[in-house]
Short mmCIF file of C-alpha atoms in Angstrom, two decimals:
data_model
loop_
_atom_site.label_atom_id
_atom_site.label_comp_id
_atom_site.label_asym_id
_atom_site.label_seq_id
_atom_site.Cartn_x
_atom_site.Cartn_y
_atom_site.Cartn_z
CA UNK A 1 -19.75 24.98 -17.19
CA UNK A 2 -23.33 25.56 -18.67
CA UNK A 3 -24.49 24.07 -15.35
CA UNK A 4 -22.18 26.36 -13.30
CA UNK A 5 -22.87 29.83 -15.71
CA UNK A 6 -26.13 31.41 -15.68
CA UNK A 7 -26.05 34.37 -18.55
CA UNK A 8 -22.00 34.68 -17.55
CA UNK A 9 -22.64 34.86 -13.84
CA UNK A 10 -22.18 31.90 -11.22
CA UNK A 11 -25.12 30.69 -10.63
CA UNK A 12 -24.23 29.42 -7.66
CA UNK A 13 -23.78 31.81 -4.71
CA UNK A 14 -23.68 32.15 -1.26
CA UNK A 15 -25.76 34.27 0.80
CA UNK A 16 -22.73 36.64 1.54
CA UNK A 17 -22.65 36.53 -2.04
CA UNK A 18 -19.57 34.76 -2.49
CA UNK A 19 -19.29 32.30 -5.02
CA UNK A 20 -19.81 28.90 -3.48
CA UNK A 21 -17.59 25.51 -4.01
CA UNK A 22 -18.63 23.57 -7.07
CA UNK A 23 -17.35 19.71 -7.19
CA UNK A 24 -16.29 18.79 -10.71
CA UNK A 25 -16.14 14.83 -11.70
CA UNK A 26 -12.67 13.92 -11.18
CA UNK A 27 -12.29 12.82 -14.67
CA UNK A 28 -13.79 16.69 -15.88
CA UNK A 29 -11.67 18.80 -13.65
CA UNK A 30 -9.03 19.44 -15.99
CA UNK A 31 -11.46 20.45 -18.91
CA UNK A 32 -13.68 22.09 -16.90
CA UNK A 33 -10.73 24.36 -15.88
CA UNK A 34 -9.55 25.19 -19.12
CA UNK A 35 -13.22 26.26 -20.41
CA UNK A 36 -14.25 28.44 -17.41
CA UNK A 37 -10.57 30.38 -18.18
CA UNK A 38 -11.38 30.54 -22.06
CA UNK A 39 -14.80 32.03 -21.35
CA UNK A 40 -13.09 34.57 -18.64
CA UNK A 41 -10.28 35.39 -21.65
CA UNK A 42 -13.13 35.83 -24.36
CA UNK A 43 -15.52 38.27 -21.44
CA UNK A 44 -18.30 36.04 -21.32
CA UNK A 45 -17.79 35.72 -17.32
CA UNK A 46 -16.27 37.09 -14.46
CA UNK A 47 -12.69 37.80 -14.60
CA UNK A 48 -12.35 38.06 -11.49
CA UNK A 49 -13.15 34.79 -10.01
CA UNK A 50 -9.90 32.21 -9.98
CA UNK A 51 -11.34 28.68 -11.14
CA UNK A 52 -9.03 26.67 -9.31
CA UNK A 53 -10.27 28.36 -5.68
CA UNK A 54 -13.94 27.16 -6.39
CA UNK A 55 -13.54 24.04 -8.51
CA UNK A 56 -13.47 21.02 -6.08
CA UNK A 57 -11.88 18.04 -7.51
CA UNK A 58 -14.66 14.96 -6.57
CA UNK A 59 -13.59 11.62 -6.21
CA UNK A 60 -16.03 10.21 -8.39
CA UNK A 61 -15.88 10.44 -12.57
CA UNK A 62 -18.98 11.94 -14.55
CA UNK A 63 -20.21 8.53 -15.43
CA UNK A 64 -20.08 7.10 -11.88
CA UNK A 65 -21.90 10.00 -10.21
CA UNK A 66 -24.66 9.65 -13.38
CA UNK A 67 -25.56 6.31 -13.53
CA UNK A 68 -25.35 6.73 -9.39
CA UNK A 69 -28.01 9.64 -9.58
CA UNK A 70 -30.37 8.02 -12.03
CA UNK A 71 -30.41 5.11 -9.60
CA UNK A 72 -32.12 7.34 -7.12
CA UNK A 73 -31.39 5.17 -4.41
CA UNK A 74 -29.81 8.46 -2.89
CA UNK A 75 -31.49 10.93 -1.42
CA UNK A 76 -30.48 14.47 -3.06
CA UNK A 77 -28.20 13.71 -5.91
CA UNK A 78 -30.10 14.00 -8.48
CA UNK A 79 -29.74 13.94 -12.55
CA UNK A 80 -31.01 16.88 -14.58
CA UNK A 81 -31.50 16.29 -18.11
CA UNK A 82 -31.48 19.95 -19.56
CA UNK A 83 -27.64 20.38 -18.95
CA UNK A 84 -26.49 16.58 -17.81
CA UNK A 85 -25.69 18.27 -14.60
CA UNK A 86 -25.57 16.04 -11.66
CA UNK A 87 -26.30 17.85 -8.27
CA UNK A 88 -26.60 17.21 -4.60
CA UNK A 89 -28.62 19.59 -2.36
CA UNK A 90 -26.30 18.44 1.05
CA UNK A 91 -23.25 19.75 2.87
CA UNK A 92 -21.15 16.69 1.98
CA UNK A 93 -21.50 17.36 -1.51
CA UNK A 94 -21.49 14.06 -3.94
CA UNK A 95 -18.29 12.53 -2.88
CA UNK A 96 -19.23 12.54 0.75
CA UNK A 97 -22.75 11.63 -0.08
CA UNK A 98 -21.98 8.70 -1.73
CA UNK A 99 -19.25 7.72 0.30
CA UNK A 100 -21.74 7.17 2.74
CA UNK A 101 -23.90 5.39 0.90
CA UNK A 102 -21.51 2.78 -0.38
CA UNK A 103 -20.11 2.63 3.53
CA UNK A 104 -23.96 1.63 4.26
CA UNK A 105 -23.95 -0.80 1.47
CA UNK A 106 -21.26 -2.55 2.45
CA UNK A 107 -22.93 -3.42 5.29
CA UNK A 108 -21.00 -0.73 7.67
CA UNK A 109 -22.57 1.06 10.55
CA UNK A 110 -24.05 4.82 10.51
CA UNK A 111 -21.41 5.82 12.47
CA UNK A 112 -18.68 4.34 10.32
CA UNK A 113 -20.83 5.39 7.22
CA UNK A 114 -20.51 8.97 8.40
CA UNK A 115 -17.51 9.42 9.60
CA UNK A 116 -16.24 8.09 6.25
CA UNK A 117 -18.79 10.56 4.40
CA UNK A 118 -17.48 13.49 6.62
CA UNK A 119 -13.59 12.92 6.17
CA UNK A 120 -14.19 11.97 2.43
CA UNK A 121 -15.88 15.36 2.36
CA UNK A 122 -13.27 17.12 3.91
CA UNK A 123 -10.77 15.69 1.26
CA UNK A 124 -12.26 17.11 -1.23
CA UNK A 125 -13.14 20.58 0.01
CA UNK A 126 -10.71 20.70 2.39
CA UNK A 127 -11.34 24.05 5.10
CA UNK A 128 -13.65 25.10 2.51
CA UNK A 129 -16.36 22.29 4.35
CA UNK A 130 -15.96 23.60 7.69
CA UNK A 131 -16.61 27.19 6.43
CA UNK A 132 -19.69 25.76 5.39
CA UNK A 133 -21.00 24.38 8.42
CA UNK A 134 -22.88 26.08 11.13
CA UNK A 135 -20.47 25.98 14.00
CA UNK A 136 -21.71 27.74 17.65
CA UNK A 137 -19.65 29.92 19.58
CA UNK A 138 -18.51 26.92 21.72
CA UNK A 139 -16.64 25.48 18.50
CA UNK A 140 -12.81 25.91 18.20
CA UNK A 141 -13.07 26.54 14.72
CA UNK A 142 -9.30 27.28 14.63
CA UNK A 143 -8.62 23.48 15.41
CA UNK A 144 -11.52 22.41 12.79
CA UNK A 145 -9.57 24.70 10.25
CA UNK A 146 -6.25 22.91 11.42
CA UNK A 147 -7.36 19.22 11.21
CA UNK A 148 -9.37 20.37 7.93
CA UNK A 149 -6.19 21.61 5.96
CA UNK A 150 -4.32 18.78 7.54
CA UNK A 151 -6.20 15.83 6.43
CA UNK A 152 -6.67 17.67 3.07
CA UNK A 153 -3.27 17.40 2.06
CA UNK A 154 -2.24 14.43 4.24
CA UNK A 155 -4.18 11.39 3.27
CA UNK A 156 -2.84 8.61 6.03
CA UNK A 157 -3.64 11.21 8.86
CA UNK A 158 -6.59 9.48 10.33
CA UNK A 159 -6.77 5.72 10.18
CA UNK A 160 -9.73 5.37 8.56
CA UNK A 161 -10.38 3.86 4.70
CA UNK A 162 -12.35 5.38 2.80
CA UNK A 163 -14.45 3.60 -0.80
CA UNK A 164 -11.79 2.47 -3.57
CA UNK A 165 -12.41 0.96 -6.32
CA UNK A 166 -11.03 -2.54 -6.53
CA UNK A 167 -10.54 -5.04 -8.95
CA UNK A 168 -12.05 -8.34 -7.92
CA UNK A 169 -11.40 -11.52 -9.64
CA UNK A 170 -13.10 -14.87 -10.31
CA UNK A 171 -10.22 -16.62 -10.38
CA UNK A 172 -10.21 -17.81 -6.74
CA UNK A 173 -13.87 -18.91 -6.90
CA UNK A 174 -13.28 -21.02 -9.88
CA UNK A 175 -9.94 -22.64 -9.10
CA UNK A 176 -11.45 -24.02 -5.43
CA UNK A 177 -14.53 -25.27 -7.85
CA UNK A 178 -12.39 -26.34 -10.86
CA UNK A 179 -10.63 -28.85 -8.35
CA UNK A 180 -13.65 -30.04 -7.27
CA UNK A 181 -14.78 -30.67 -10.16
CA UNK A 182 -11.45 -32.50 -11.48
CA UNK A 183 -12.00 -34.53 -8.38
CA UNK A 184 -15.51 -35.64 -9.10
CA UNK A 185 -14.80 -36.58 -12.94
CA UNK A 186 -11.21 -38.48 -11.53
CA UNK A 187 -13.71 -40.35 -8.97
CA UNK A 188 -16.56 -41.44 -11.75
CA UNK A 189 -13.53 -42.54 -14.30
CA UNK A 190 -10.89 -44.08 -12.12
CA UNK A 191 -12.19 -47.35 -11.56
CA UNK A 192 -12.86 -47.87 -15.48
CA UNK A 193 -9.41 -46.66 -16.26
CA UNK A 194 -7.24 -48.24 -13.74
CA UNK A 195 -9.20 -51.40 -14.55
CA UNK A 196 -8.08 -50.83 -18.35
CA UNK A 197 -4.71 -50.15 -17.45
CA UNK A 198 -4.49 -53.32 -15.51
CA UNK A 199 -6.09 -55.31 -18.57
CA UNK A 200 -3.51 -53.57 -21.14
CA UNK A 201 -0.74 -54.37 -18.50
CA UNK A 202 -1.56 -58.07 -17.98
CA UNK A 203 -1.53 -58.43 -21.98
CA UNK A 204 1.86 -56.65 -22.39
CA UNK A 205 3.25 -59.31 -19.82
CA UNK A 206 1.32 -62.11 -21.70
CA UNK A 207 2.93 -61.21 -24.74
CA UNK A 208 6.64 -60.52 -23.14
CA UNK A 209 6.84 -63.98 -21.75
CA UNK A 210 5.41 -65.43 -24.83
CA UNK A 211 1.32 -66.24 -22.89
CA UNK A 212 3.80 -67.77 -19.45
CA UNK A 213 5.88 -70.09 -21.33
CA UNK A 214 9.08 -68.58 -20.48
CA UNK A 215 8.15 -68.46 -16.46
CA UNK A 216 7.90 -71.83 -15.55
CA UNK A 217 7.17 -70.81 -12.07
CA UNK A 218 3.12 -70.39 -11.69
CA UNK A 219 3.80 -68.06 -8.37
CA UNK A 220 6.61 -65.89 -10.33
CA UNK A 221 4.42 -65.54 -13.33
CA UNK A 222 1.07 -64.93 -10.60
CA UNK A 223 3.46 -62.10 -9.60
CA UNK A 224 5.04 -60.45 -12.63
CA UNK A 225 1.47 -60.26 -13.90
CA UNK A 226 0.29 -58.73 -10.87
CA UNK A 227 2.85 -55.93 -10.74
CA UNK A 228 2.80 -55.14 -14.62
CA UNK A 229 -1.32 -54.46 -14.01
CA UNK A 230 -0.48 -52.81 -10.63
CA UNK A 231 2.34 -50.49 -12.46
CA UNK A 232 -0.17 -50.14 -15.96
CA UNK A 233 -3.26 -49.36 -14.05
CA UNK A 234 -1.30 -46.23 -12.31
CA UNK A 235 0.07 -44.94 -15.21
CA UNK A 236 -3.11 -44.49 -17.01
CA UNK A 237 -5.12 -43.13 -13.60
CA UNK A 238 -2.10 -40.85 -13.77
CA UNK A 239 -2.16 -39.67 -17.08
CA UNK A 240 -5.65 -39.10 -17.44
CA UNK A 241 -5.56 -37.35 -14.41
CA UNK A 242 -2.66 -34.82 -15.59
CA UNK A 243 -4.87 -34.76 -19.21
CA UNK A 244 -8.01 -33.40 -16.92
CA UNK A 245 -6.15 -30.94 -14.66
CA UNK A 246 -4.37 -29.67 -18.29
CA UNK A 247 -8.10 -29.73 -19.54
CA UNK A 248 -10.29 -28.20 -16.34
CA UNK A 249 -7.50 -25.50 -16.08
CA UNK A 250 -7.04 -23.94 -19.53
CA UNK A 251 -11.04 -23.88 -19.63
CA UNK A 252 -11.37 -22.19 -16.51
CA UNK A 253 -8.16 -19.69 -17.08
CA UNK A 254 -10.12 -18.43 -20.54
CA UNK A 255 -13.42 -18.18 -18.63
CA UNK A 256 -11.58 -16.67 -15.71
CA UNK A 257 -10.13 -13.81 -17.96
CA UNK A 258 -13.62 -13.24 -19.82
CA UNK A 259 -15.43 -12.66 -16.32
CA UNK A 260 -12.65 -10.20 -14.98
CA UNK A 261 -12.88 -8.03 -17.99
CA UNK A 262 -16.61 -7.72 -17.06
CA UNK A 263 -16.22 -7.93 -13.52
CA UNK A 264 -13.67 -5.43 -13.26
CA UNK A 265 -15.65 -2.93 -15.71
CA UNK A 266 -18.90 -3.38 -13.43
CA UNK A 267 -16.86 -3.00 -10.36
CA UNK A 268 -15.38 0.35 -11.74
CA UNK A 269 -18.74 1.97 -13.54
CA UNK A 270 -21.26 1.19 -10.71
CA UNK A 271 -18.76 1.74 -7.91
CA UNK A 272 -19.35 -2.06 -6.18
CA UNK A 273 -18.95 -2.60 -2.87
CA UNK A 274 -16.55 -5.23 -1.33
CA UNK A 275 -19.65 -7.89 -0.32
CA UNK A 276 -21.41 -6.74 -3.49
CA UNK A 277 -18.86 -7.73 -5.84
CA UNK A 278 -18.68 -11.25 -3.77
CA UNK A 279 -22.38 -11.64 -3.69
CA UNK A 280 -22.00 -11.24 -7.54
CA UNK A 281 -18.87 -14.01 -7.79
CA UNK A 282 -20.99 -15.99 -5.76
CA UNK A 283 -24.02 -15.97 -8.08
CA UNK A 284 -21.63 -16.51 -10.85
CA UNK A 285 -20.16 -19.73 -9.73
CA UNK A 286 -23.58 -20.88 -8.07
CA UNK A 287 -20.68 -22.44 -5.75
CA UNK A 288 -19.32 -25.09 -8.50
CA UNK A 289 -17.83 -24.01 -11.86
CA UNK A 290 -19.80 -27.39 -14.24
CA UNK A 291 -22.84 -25.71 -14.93
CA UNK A 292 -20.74 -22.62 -15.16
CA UNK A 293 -18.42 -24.49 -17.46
CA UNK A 294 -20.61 -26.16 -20.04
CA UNK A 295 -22.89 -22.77 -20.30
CA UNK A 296 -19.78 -21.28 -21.63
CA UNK A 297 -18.73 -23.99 -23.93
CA UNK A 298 -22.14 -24.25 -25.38
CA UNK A 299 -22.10 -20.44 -25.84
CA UNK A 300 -21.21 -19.19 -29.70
CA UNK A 301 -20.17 -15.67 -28.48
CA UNK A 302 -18.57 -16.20 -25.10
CA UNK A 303 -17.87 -12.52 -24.54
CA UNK A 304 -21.16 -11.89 -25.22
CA UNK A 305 -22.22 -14.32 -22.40
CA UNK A 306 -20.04 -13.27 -19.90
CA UNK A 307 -20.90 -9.93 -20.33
CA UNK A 308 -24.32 -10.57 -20.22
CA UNK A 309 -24.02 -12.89 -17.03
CA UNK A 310 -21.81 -10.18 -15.19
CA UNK A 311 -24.86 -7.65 -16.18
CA UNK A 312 -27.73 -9.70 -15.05
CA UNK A 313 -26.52 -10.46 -11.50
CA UNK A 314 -25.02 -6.41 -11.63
CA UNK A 315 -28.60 -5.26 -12.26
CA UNK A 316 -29.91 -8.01 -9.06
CA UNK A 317 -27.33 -5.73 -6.69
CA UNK A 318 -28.04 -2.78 -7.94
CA UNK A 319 -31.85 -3.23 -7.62
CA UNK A 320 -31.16 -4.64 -4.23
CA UNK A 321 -29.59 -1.14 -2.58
CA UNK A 322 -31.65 0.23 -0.08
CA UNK A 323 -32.70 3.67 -0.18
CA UNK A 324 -30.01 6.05 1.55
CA UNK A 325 -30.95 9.19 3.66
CA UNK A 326 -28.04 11.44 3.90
CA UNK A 327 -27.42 12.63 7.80
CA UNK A 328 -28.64 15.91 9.19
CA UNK A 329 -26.21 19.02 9.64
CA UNK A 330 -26.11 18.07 13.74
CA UNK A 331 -25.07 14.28 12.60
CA UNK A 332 -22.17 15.66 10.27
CA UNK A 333 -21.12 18.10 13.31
CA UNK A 334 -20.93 15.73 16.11
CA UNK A 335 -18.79 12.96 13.59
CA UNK A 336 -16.35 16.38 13.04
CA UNK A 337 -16.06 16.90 16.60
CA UNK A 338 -15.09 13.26 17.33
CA UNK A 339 -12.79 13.24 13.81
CA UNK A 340 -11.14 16.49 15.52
CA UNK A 341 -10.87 15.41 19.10
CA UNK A 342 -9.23 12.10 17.46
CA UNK A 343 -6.69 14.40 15.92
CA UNK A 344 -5.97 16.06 19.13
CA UNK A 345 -5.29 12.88 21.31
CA UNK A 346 -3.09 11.93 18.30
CA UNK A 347 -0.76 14.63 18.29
CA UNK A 348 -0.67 14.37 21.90
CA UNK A 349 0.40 10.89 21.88
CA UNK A 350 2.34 10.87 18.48
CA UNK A 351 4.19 14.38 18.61
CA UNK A 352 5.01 14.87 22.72
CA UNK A 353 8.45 15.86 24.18
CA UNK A 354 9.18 12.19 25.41
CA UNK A 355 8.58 10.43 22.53
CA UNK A 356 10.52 12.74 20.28
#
């Protein structure tokens, strides 16, 4: 509100002099609410002004759109010390603005980036956004107002998907690798151990028929021997196998939980893309879990380490964003007018007399 308030008056205002929208963090809205009405009640603002018409709730929280502004990998949201305001000098506010940018990031088009940015926008300003544009005489601004209000209270109205946070896990990437790796220490200990087995199995039989003297038969005894290392040499291949899968999986599960945690914190806090967050599992695994594996084991404070690991390659994406310059005014209206003449086709199609 000490952003907002400047000696009790808005500080931000329209040239008609109205007061203009102002996005709170998603996770501030409530609060922010409640103080602007206290400071009304106690006459250290306007009474007049009703929070809840201005106050935009944003899709991001306050710590999201910080650590996203001191980043500066966007172009107009910025950070400002003083009052730990973060602002954004563009008509799609800081939702839309970084909608776009994380469209971009994940490797999306302009056009996909700004459509998203545009209809993210209008979510969270709803008719408000149009108002704000600078529509010609040409514009039906009654349909913009329409479609506006619509998709702000209807979320599945066009079919596009906007940014959500996700929770991605390493447990795929590890249990692919932790097989392989089973499968490499079953290859380099199978011969040994099947070999054993058949020894211990040829002694049991030596010793059950007393070193051959109760088979008289040299080709019945050849045989009985044969099959008891056969049956001996499986059963040991087998259990060591079943002692390695127990092994391989309860390491990997504990790792596997260690790395969400952190993965699923990052994901949330620096708002990760869908082929950032794989890049990241990616680096993680380095595309077998051994290495992975005895780092870990060899680690006093595993938290520590997988918190640190998630970090490191975190900070590599991070670093590697490009640079985002938000679209012009004439970009945003042209991706409206398609959004808007997308709406229209749909109700044609959707809502005529036949298909009813």
């Amino acid at each position: 509100m000490d952003a907002c308030l400047n000696y009790g008056e808005l500080r931000y205002v329209g040239e008609n002099g109205c007061p203009m929208n102002i996005e709170i963090p998603s996770d501030k809205y409530e609060e922010a609410t409640r103080d602007f009405e206290d400071r009304v009640r106690e006459g250290i603002t306007q009474s007049s002004i009703d929070p809840k018409e201005i106050f935009k709730r944003g899709s991001l929280t306050y710590t999201q759109a910080k650590k996203l502004a001191n980043e500066g990998k966007i172009k107009g949201l910025d950070f400002f010390e003083i009052d730990s305001s973060v602002e954004c000098d563009h008509l799609l506010g800081v939702s839309g603005s970084v909608e776009y940018a994380l469209s971009l990031w994940n490797g999306e088009s302009r056009n996909e980036a700004l459509l998203k940015s545009v209809v993210r926008a209008i979510t969270v300003y709803g008719e408000s956004f149009i108002r704000g544009l600078d529509l010609d005489n040409t514009v039906d601004s009654t349909s913009y107002n329409r479609f506006a209000k619509n998709l702000h209270s209807i979320d599945t109205m066009v079919d596009i998907n906007l940014y959500k946070v996700r929770n991605y896990h390493i447990d795929n990437e590890i249990s692919v690798d932790g097989l392989d790796v089973k499968k490499k220490i079953i290859k380099i200990i199978d011969l040994p151990l099947g070999i054993l087995g058949a020894f211990l199995g040829f002694i049991v039989m030596q010793v059950c028929t007393n070193y051959g003297e109760i088979i008289n038969n040299n080709i019945t005894s050849i045989l009985f021997n044969g099959i008891s290392m056969i049956v001996f040499g499986l059963i040991v291949m087998k259990g060591s196998r079943s002692i390695i899968d127990k092994y391989v999986k309860n390491n990997t599960h504990l790792i596997m939980e260690m790395f969400n945690e952190e993965l699923e914190k990052s994901s949330y806090d620096n708002l990760l893309t869908e082929k950032e967050a794989c890049i990241i599992l990616k680096n993680i695994t380095k595309g077998e879990v051994t290495k992975l594996l005895l780092d870990m084991k060899g680690s006093i404070n595993k938290k520590v380490s997988s918190s640190n690991i998630v970090t490191k390659e975190t900070k590599f994406i991070l670093d590697a964003r490009r640079t985002v310059i938000l679209p012009s005014e004439y970009e945003i209206k042209e991706a409206l007018s398609k959004l808007v003449g997308t709406y229209k086709d749909k109700l044609l199609s959707d809502y005529n007399v036949n298909n009813i």
